[in-house]
Short mmCIF file of C-alpha atoms in Angstrom, two decimals:
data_model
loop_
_atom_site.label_atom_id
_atom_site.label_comp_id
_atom_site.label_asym_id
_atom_site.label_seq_id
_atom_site.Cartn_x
_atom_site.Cartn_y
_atom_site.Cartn_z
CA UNK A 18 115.70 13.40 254.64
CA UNK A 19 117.80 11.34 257.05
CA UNK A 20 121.10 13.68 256.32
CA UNK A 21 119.47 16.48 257.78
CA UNK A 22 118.99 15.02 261.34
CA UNK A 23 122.70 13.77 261.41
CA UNK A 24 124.28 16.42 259.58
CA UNK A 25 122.18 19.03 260.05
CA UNK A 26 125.14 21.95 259.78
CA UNK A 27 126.76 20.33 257.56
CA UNK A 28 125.86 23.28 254.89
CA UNK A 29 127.68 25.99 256.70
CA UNK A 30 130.84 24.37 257.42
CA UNK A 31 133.91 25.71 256.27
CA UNK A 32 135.97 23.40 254.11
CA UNK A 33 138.46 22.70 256.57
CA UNK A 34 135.19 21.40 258.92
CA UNK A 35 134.79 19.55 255.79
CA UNK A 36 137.94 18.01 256.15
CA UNK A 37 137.83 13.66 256.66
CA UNK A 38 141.52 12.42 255.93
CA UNK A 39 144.06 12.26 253.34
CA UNK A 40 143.98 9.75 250.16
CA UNK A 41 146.74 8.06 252.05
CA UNK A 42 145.06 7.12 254.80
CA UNK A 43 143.50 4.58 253.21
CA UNK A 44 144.52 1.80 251.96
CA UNK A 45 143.43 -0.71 249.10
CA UNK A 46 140.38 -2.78 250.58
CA UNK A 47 140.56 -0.40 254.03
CA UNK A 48 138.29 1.34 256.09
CA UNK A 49 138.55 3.85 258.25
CA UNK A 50 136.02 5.79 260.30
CA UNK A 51 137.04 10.01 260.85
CA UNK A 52 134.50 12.93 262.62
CA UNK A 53 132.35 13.45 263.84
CA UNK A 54 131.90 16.32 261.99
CA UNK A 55 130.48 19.76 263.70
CA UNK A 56 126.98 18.76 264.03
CA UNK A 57 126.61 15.74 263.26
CA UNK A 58 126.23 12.76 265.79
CA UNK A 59 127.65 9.89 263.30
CA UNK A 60 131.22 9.39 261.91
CA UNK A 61 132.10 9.58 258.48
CA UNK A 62 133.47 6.04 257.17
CA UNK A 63 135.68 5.93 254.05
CA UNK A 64 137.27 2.98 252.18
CA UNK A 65 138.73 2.40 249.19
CA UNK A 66 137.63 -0.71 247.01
CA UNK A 67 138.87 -1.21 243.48
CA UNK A 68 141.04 1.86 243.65
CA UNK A 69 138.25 4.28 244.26
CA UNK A 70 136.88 6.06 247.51
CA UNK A 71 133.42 6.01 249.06
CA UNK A 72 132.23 7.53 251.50
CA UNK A 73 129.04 6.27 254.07
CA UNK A 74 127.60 7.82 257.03
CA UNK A 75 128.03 5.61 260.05
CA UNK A 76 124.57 4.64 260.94
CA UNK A 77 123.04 1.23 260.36
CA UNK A 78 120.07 1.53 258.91
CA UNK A 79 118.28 -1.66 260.88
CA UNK A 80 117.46 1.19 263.64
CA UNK A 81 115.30 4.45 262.43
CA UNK A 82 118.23 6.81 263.90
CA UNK A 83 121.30 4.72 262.53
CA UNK A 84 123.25 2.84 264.99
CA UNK A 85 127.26 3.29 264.92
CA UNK A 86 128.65 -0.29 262.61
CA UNK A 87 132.37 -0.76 264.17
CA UNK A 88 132.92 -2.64 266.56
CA UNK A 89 136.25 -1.27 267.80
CA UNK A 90 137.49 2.12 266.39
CA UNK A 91 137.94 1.66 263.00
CA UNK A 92 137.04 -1.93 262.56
CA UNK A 93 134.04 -1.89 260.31
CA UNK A 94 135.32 -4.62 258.27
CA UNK A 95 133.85 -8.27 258.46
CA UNK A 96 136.55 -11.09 259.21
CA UNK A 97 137.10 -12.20 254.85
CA UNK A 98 137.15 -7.46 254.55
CA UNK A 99 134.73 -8.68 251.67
CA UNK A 100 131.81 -6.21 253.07
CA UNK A 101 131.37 -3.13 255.30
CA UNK A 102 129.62 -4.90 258.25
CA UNK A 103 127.49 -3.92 260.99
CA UNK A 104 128.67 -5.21 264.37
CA UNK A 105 125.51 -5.11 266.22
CA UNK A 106 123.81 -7.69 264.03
CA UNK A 107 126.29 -8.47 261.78
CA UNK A 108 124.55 -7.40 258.63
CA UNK A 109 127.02 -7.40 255.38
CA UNK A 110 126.68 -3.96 253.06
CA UNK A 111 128.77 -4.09 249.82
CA UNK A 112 131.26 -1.53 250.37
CA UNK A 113 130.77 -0.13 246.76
CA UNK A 114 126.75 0.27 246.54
CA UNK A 115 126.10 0.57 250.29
CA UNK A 116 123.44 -1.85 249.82
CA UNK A 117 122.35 -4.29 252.97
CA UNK A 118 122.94 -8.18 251.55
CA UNK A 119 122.59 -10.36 254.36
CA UNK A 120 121.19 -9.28 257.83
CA UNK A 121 118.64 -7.70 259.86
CA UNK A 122 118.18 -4.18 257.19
CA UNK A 123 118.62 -6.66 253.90
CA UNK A 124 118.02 -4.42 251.08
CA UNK A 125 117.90 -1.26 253.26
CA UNK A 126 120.98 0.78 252.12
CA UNK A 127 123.46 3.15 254.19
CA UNK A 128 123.36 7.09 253.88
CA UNK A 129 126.58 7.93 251.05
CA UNK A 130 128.18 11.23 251.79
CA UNK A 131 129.60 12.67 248.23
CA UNK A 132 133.68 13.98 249.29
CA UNK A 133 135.61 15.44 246.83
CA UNK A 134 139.53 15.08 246.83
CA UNK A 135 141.46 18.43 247.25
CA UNK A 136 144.53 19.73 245.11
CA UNK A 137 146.81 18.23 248.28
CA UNK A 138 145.06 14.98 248.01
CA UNK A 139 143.10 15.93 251.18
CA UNK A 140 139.57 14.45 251.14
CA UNK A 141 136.75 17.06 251.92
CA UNK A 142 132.92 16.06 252.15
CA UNK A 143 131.44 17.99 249.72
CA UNK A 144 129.68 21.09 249.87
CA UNK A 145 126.35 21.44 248.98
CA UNK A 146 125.35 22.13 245.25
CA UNK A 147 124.68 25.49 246.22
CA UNK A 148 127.64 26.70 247.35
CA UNK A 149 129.96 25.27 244.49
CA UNK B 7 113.78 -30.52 285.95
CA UNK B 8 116.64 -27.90 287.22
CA UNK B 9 117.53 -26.38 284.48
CA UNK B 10 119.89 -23.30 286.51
CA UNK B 11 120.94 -21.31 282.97
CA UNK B 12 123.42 -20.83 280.66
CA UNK B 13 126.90 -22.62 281.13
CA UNK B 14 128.44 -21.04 278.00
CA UNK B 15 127.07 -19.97 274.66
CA UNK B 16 129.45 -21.01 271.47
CA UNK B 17 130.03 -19.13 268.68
CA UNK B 18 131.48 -20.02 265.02
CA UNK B 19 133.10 -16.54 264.22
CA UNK B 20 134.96 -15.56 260.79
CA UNK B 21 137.98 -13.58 262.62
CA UNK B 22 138.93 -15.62 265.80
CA UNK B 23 141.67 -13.23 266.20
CA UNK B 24 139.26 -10.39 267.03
CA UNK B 25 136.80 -12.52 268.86
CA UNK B 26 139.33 -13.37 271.42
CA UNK B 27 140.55 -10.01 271.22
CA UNK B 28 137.50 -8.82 272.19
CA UNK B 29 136.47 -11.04 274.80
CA UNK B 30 139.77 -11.08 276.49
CA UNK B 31 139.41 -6.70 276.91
CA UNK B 32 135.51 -7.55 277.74
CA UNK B 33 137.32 -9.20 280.71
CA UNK B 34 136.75 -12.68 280.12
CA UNK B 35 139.47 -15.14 281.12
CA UNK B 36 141.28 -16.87 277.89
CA UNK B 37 141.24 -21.02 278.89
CA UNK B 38 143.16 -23.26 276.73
CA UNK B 39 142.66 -20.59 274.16
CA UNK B 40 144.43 -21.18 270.81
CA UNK B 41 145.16 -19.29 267.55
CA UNK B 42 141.75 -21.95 266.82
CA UNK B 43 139.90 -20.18 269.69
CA UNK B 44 138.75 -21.34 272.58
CA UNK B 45 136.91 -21.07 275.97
CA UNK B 46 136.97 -17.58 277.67
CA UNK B 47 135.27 -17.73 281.26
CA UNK B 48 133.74 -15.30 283.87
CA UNK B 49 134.78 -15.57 287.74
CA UNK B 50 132.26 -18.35 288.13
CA UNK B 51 132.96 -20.50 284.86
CA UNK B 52 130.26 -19.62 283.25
CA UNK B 53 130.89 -18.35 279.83
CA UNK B 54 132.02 -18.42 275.63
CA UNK B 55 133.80 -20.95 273.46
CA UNK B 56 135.05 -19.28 270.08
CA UNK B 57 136.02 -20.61 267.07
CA UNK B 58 136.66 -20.04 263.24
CA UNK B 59 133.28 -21.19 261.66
CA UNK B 60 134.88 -23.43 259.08
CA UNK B 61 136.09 -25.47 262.71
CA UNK B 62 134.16 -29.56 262.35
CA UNK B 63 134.03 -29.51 265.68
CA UNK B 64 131.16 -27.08 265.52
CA UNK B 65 127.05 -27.26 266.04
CA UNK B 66 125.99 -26.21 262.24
CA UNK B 67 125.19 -22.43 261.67
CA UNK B 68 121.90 -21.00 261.96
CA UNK B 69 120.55 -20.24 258.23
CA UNK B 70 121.09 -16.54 258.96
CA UNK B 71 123.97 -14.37 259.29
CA UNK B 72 124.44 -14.97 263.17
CA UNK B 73 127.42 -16.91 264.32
CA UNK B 74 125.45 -18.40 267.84
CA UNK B 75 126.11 -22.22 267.21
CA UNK B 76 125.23 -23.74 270.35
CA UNK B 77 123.67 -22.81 274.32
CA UNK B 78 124.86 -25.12 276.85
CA UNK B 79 122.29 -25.02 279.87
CA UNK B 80 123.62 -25.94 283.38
CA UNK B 81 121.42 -28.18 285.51
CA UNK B 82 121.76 -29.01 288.68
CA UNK B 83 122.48 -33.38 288.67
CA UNK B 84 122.13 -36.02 286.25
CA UNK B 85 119.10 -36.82 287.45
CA UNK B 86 117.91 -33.74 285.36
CA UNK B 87 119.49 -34.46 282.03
CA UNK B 88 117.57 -37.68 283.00
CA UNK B 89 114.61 -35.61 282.88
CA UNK B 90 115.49 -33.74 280.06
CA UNK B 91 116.07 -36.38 277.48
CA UNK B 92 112.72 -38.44 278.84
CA UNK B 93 110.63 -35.15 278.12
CA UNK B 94 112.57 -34.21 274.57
CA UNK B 95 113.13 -37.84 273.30
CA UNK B 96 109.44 -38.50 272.53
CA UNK B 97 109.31 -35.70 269.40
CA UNK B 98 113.02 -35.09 268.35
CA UNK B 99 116.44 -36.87 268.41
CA UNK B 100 118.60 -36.27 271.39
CA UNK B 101 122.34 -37.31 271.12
CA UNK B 102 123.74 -38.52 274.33
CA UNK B 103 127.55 -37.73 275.09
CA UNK B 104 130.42 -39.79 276.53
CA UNK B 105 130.46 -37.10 279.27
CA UNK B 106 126.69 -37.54 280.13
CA UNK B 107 125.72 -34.55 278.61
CA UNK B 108 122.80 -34.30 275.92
CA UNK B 109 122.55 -32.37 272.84
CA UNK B 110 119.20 -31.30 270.59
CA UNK B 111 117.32 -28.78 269.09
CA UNK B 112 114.58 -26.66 270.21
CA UNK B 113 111.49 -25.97 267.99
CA UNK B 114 113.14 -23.17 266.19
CA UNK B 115 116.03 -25.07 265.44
CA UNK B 116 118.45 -23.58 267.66
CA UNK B 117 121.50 -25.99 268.90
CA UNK B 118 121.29 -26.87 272.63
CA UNK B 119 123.01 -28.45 275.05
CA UNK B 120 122.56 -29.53 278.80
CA UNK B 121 125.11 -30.61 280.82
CA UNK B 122 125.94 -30.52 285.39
CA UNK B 123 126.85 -26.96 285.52
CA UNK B 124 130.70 -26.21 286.04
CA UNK B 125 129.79 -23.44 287.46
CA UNK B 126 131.54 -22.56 290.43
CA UNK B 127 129.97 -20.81 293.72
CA UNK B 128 131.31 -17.13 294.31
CA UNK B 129 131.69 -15.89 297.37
CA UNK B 130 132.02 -11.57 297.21
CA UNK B 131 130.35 -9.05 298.33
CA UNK B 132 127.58 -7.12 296.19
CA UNK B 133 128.63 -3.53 295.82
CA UNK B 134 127.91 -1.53 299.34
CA UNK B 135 125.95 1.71 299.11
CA UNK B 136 125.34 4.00 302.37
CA UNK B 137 121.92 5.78 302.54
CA UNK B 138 120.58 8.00 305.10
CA UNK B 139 118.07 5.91 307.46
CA UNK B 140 119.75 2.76 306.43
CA UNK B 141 122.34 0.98 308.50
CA UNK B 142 125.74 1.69 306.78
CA UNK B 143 126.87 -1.11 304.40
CA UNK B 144 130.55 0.04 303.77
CA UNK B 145 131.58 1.45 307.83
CA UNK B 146 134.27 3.89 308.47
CA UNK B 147 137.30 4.36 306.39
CA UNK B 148 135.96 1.74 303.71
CA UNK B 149 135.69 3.32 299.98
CA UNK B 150 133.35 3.03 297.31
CA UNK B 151 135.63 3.35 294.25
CA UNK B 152 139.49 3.63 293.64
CA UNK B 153 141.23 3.81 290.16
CA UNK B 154 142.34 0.14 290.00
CA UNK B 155 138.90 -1.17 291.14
CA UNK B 156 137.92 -4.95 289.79
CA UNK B 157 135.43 -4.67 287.37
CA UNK B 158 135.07 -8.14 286.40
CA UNK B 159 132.15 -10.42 284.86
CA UNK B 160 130.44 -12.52 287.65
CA UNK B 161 128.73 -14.74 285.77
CA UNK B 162 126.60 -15.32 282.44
CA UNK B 163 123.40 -14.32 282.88
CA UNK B 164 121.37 -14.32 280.25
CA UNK B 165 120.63 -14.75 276.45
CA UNK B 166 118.28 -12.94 274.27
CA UNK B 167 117.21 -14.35 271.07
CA UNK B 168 115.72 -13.45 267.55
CA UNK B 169 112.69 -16.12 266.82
CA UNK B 170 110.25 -15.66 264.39
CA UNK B 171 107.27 -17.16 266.48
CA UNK B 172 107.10 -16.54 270.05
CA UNK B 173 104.66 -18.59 270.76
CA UNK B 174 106.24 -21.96 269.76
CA UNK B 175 109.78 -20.58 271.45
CA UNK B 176 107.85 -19.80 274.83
CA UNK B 177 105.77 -23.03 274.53
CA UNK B 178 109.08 -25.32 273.89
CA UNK B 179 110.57 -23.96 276.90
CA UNK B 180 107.98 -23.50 279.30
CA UNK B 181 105.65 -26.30 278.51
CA UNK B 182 108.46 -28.68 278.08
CA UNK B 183 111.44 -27.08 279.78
CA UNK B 184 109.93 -25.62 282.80
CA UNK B 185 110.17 -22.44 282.17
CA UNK B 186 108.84 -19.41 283.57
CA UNK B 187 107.19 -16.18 281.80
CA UNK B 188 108.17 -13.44 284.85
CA UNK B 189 107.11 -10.48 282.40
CA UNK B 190 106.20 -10.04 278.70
CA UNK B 191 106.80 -6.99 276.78
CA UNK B 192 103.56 -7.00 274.06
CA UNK B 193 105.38 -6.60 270.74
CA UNK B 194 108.81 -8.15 271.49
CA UNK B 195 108.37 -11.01 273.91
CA UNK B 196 108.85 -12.64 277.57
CA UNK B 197 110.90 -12.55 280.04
CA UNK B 198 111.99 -16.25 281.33
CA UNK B 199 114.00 -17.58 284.13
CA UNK B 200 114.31 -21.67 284.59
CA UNK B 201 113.05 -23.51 287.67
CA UNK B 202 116.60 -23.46 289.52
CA UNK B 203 117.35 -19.76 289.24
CA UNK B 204 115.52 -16.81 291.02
CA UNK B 205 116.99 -14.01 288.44
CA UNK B 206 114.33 -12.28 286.60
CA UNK B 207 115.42 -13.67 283.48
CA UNK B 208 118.08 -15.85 282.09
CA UNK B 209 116.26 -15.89 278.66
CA UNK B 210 114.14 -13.59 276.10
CA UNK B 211 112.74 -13.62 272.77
CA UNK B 212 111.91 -10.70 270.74
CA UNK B 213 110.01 -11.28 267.34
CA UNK B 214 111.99 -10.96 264.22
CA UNK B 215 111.70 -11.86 260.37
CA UNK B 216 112.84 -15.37 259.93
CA UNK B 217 116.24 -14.41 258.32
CA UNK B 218 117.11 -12.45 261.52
CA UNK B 219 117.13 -15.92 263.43
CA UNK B 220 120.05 -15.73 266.27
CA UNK B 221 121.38 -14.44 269.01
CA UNK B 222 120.41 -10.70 269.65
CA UNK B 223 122.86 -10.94 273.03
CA UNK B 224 124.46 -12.20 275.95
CA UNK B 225 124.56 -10.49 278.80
CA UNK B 226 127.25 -11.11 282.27
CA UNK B 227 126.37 -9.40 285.67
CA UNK B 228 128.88 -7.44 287.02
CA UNK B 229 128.93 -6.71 290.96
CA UNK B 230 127.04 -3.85 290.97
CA UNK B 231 125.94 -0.69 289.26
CA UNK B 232 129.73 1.09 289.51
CA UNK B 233 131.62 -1.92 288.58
CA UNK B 234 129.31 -2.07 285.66
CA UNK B 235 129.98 1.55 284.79
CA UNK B 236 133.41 1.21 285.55
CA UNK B 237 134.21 -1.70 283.47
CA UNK B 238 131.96 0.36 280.02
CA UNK B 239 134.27 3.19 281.10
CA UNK B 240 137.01 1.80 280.37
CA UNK B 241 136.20 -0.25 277.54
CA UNK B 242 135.45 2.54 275.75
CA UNK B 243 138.31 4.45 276.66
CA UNK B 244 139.96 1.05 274.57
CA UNK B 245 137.93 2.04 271.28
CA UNK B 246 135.39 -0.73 271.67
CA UNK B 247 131.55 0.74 270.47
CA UNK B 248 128.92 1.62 272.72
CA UNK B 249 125.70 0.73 271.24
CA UNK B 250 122.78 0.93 273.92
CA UNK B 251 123.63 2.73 277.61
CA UNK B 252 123.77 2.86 280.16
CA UNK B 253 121.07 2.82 281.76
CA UNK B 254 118.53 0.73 284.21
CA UNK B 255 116.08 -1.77 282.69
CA UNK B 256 112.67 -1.31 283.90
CA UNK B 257 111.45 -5.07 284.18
CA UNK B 258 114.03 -7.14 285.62
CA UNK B 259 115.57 -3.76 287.62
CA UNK B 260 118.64 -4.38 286.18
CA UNK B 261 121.52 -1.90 284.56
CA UNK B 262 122.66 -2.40 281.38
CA UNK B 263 124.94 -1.27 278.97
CA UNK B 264 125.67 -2.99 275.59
CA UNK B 265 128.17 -3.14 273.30
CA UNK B 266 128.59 -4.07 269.47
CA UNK B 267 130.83 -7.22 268.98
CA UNK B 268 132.94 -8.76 266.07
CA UNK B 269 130.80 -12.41 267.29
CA UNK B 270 127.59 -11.05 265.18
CA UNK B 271 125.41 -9.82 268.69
CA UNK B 272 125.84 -7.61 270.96
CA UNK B 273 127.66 -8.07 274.36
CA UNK B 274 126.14 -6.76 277.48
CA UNK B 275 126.98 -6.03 281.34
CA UNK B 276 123.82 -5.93 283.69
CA UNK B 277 123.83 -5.83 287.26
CA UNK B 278 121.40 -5.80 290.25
CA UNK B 279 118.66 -7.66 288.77
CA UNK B 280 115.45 -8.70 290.36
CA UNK B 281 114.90 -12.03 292.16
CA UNK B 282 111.79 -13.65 292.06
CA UNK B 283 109.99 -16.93 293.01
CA UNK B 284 106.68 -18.52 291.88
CA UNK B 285 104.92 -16.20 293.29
CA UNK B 286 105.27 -13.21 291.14
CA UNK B 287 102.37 -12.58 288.89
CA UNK B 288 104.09 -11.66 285.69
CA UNK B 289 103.38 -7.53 284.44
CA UNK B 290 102.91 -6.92 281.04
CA UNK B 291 103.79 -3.65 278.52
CA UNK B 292 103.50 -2.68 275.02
CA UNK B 293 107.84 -3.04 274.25
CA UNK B 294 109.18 0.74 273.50
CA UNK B 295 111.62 3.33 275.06
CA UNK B 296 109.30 3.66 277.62
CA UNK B 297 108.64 0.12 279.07
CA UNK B 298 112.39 -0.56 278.23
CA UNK B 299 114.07 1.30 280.67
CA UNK B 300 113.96 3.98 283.56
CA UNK B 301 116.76 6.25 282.91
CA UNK B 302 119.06 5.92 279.82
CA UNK B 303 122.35 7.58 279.71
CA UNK B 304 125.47 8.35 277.18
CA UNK B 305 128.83 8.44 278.17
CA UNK B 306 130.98 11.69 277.54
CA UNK B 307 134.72 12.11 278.42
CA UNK B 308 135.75 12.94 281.15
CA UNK B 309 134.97 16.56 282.25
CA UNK B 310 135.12 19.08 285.53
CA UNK B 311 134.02 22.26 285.78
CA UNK B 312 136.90 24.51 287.03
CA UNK B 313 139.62 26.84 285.93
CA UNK B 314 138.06 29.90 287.04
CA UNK B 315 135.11 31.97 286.10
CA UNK B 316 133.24 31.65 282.74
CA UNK B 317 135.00 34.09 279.85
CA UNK B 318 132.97 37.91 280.87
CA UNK B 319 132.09 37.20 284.29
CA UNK B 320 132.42 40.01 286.66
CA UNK B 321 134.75 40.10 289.85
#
């Protein structure tokens, strides 16, 4: 499984480890990249599309070993913020289904990372099944 | 026909805002640059026009996702675009400007231009390294490095493109370009440099799916090995995204280090490349991590050991 190279501690992590940003950090239509986390090699990139939060590992999927998509911290928008976009080929992913739609990885799809929102609106990734 | 290289490559971009952003910290010179875009140049001239890709004024777009909408090759005299148009006229249309320049499209379908080069000649010094055995280059009391060093582009040295069939992109621009293959990778593609320019390459393909069609980068030679580190150093330190080194290339010599863009390709700085004449036999490799490069490295922050002995050592 891919997640195991790049986040391959990712299971014994305590939550605050865990921790990406805060529900305010991000905007309607915004993304943001945060980590890397302890262990991993890749940031975490959240947005926020129709209201709702997702969460994608920051690794193209055109290269075998995921290749990081902004092109300037934090800019992994394209220029309409219509789709997360790689800028090493400029390959459009819908920011909702992760899926490639136009570019060198069309129909290749990123890595989602499940987060759950704490009490304080903090946004954790979550821990694995196990451990819940 | 002297075809010396790229001039300028032109892009149709969907944020010009961020393009010239971007160019402008790459340390390319805004000229007559407008909230439209513009021309952004390197100390010799050589360089990139930007603009929003709804802009008339514009090549049309590749059928892919890349925003590459023209190359404009430099040749030495009009005697050449001459040339040019004689050799190109007989199988496709080519559009002569008011300025003398001609425009067309190669056998993939990629917008070109030729035009006299506006380059301009440089005159600086290559960076100076002293070695043991070897006369000094930089003499007493002359540095290597200092904080506010210039670390700018030189000049635009090459392109690298997606085609989907190398054989018709190498025959187009060997066979009826002049062209020359100085190395091949098996698996990608070759390397070529034009008649009227001695660096290993100005120009390579590597073999993609049709819908990949474009420009895979562009790459500006910086004055050495340390102004090339030097300016990734500190383009990073802005927030801009490493993608690829650095590191040394194996054919061509040259170092690289690349960098994702918001113009659809990636954006590289290469220095100390290898010159060659017609001589040279061309070498050949199966394209990998291997044949790619001699030493690859990853930048880190800044570091230095110090502050006293590790946490338990004795004394």
């Amino acid at each position: 499984m891919q997640n195991d190279v790049l986040i391959d501690e990712r299971p014994g992590l305590a939550p605050a480890a865990r921790r990406l940003c805060h529900v305010k950090d991000i905007g309607e239509g915004e993304a943001r990249g945060f980590g890397p986390l302890p262990g991993s090699k890749r940031k975490i990139i959240v947005l926020r599309r129709k209201g709702v939060l997702h969460a994608w590992l920051d690794a193209c999927p055109h290269y075998a070993t995921g290749t990081p998509m902004a092109w300037k911290t934090d800019a992994y928008l394209n220029g309409e913020k219509t789709h997360l976009t790689c800028h090493s080929h400029h390959a459009l992913f819908d920011m909702e289904t992760g899926e490639c739609v136009l570019g060198p990885c069309l129909g290749q799809t990123l890595t989602r990372i499940d987060i759950v929102v704490g009490e304080e609106g903090d946004v954790f990734v979550a821990a694995p099944a196990e451990e819940t | 026909m002297n075809i010396i290289g790229p001039d300028y490559l032109v892009f149709g971009v969907d944020d010009v805002a961020a393009a010239c952003e971007y160019l402008t910290a790459f340390g390319l010179k805004p000229v007559d640059v407008t909230e439209k875009g513009g021309r952004f140049e390197t100390l010799d001239g050589t360089g990139v026009v930007v603009r929003h890709k709804s802009d008339p004024t514009l090549p049309p777009p590749l059928p892919t996702s890349n925003m590459l909408r023209q190359q404009v090759y430099g040749v030495r005299s009009a005697a050449d675009l001459d040339a040019i148009e004689a050799e190109l006229s007989s199988d496709r249309r080519v559009t002569r400007l008011s300025d003398g320049s001609i425009e067309l499209k190669d056998d993939h379908g990629f917008e070109l231009k030729f035009q006299v080069t506006i380059r301009r000649e440089l005159d600086m010094p290559a960076e100076k390294i002293n070695a043991p055995g070897a006369p000094a280059q930089r003499g007493p009391n002359e540095i290597g490095v200092w904080e506010d060093m210039p670390a700018l582009p030189r000049t635009l040295s090459h392109v690298v493109l997606f085609v989907p069939d190398i054989e018709i992109a190498t025959h187009f621009y060997c066979e009826r370009l002049g062209f020359v293959v100085t190395d091949i990778l098996t698996g990608a593609g070759p390397f070529l440099r034009p008649k009227a320019n001695d660096d290993h390459h100005t120009l390579f393909f590597i073999r993609t799916p049709d819908y990949m069609k474009g420009c895979e980068h562009l790459a500006f030679h910086m004055g050495g090995p340390t102004e090339l580190m030097v300016a990734g150093t500190r383009f990073v330190k802005k927030g801009y995204q490493s993608f690829w080194g650095p590191g040394r290339h194996k054919f061509g010599s040259n170092w690289f280090w690349y960098f994702n863009s918001p113009l659809g390709c990636h954006f590289e700085y290469d220095a100390d490349m290898d010159k060659h004449d017609d001589s040279w036999v061309a070498r050949e490799a199966p394209n990998g991590a291997e044949a790619s490069q001699i030493v690859l490295f990853e930048m880190r922050e800044k570091w230095a050991p110090g502050g006293g002995p590790p946490p338990g050592a004795k004394g």
